[in-house]
Coordinates of C-alpha atoms in Angstrom, one line a residue:
M99 CA -21.8 19.2 -62.2
K100 CA -21.0 16.5 -64.5
Q101 CA -20.7 17.5 -67.8
G102 CA -18.9 14.4 -70.6
K103 CA -18.3 10.9 -70.5
K104 CA -15.6 10.2 -68.7
T105 CA -17.3 11.8 -65.8
T106 CA -20.8 9.9 -65.9
Y107 CA -22.3 6.6 -64.6
P108 CA -24.0 4.4 -67.7
Q109 CA -27.8 5.2 -67.9
L110 CA -28.2 2.4 -66.0
L111 CA -26.7 3.1 -62.6
P112 CA -29.8 4.0 -60.6
H113 CA -31.5 1.3 -61.6
L114 CA -28.5 -1.1 -61.1
L115 CA -28.8 0.3 -57.8
K116 CA -32.8 0.9 -57.1
G117 CA -32.0 -3.9 -57.3
R118 CA -28.7 -4.1 -55.5
L119 CA -30.7 -1.7 -53.1
N120 CA -34.0 -4.1 -52.8
A121 CA -32.2 -6.9 -52.2
F122 CA -29.3 -6.0 -49.6
A123 CA -30.0 -8.3 -46.9
P124 CA -30.9 -5.3 -43.8
F125 CA -33.4 -4.3 -46.2
V126 CA -35.3 -6.6 -47.2
G127 CA -35.2 -7.9 -43.2
A128 CA -36.6 -4.6 -41.9
G129 CA -39.2 -4.1 -45.6
I130 CA -37.1 -2.1 -46.9
R131 CA -38.2 -1.0 -50.6
V132 CA -37.1 1.5 -53.4
Q133 CA -40.1 2.9 -55.1
T134 CA -38.0 5.5 -57.2
M135 CA -34.5 6.7 -57.6
D136 CA -34.1 9.6 -60.0
L137 CA -30.8 9.9 -59.3
D138 CA -30.3 12.7 -62.3
N139 CA -33.1 14.6 -60.9
G140 CA -32.5 13.7 -57.2
L141 CA -35.1 12.4 -56.4
C142 CA -35.5 9.4 -54.0
V143 CA -39.2 7.9 -52.6
V144 CA -38.6 4.5 -50.5
S145 CA -40.9 2.8 -47.9
M146 CA -41.5 0.5 -45.4
P147 CA -44.8 -1.3 -44.4
L148 CA -45.6 -2.8 -40.9
T149 CA -44.8 -6.2 -41.1
R150 CA -43.9 -8.6 -38.4
L151 CA -40.4 -8.3 -38.7
N152 CA -40.2 -4.4 -37.6
K153 CA -42.0 -3.8 -35.2
S154 CA -40.9 -3.4 -32.0
L155 CA -42.5 -4.4 -28.9
D156 CA -45.9 -1.7 -29.2
G157 CA -46.7 -2.0 -32.0
A158 CA -45.1 0.6 -34.0
Q159 CA -43.3 0.3 -36.6
F160 CA -39.6 -0.4 -36.0
T161 CA -37.5 2.5 -34.7
G162 CA -34.3 1.7 -35.7
S163 CA -35.3 0.4 -39.0
M164 CA -36.8 4.2 -40.1
L165 CA -33.1 5.8 -39.7
M166 CA -31.7 2.5 -42.1
M167 CA -34.7 3.6 -44.8
T168 CA -33.1 7.5 -44.7
E169 CA -29.1 6.3 -44.3
P170 CA -27.2 6.0 -48.2
F171 CA -29.7 8.3 -50.0
L172 CA -28.3 11.2 -49.5
K173 CA -24.7 10.4 -50.3
L174 CA -26.0 8.4 -53.3
I175 CA -27.3 11.2 -54.5
L176 CA -24.9 13.5 -54.6
S177 CA -22.1 10.9 -55.3
H178 CA -24.1 11.1 -58.5
R179 CA -25.0 14.7 -59.4
L180 CA -21.7 16.2 -58.1
G181 CA -19.3 12.8 -60.2
R182 CA -16.4 11.5 -59.5
A183 CA -14.0 15.1 -58.0
Y184 CA -15.7 15.0 -55.6
Q185 CA -16.2 13.1 -52.1
V186 CA -18.9 13.4 -49.8
S187 CA -18.0 11.9 -45.5
D188 CA -20.6 11.1 -44.1
H189 CA -20.8 13.5 -40.4
S190 CA -23.7 12.8 -38.3
L191 CA -27.2 11.5 -38.2
Q192 CA -30.0 12.1 -36.2
I193 CA -34.3 11.6 -35.8
E194 CA -36.6 13.1 -33.5
F195 CA -39.8 10.9 -33.4
L196 CA -43.1 12.7 -33.6
A197 CA -45.8 10.4 -33.9
E198 CA -45.5 6.4 -33.7
A199 CA -46.3 4.6 -37.2
H200 CA -49.1 1.8 -36.9
S201 CA -48.5 1.6 -41.1
T202 CA -46.5 2.0 -44.4
V203 CA -43.5 4.9 -43.9
T204 CA -42.5 6.7 -46.8
A205 CA -39.0 9.3 -46.8
R206 CA -38.8 10.9 -50.1
I207 CA -35.2 12.2 -50.4
R208 CA -34.8 15.0 -52.4
I209 CA -31.2 17.4 -53.7
D210 CA -32.9 20.3 -56.6
T211 CA -30.4 21.9 -58.6
T212 CA -29.8 24.9 -57.0
E213 CA -28.5 22.9 -53.4
V214 CA -25.9 21.3 -56.1
M215 CA -25.3 24.3 -57.7
D216 CA -23.9 25.9 -55.1
I217 CA -22.1 22.8 -52.7
I218 CA -20.0 23.7 -56.1
H219 CA -19.6 26.6 -55.8
E220 CA -18.9 26.0 -52.4
T221 CA -16.4 23.3 -52.3
K222 CA -14.2 25.6 -54.6
Q223 CA -12.9 27.4 -50.9
G224 CA -12.7 24.1 -49.4
T225 CA -14.8 21.8 -47.2
V226 CA -18.8 22.0 -47.2
M227 CA -21.1 21.4 -44.2
R228 CA -25.0 20.7 -45.5
S229 CA -27.3 19.8 -43.3
Y230 CA -30.8 18.3 -45.2
E231 CA -33.8 17.0 -43.3
I232 CA -36.0 14.3 -44.1
L233 CA -39.4 13.6 -43.2
I234 CA -40.8 10.1 -42.7
S235 CA -45.0 9.8 -43.3
D236 CA -46.8 7.5 -42.4
A237 CA -50.1 6.3 -44.4
H238 CA -52.5 9.3 -44.4
Q239 CA -49.0 11.6 -45.4
K240 CA -48.7 12.6 -41.3
P241 CA -44.5 13.7 -40.3
I242 CA -43.9 10.7 -38.1
A243 CA -40.7 11.4 -38.4
K244 CA -37.9 14.0 -38.2
V245 CA -34.4 13.0 -40.0
T246 CA -31.6 15.4 -39.8
K247 CA -28.4 14.1 -42.0
S248 CA -25.0 15.9 -42.2
L249 CA -22.9 15.3 -44.5
M250 CA -19.5 16.4 -45.4
I251 CA -19.0 17.6 -48.8
R252 CA -15.0 18.4 -50.7
L253 CA -13.5 18.1 -54.4
I254 CA -11.1 15.5 -54.6
S255 CA -9.0 17.3 -57.9

């Protein structure tokens, strides 16, 4: 993991990123809010209330907005925890809908330290492909959708 002042991001970075993402026009339009951004511990919590702007024709959450609420966070967490010596790139993204959402939806995105250490070890042999599942749940903690995102990670220096 990151060591020393030259490779670490400022302590203020998660706070600034949270503010920037909450002001990001596509997130504002969909009503997406970053509730928690703890990059040092590998956790982001993102929510989206059901509003007239993100309702689909049948009155449920618009599925594209649910996908968008998970998009940048795995990459942000890994980029922060691995440091600047690593390149994290998107490879694929898939969503499986489990039920319709007629309330606020929440996604908890988490990458633990053992996963980061495994990536560091494996990238010494070359590029690593990783897939992560993110569950999106409604206000009653019922799973609504499962997002599977694949990332390519490589050591660049």
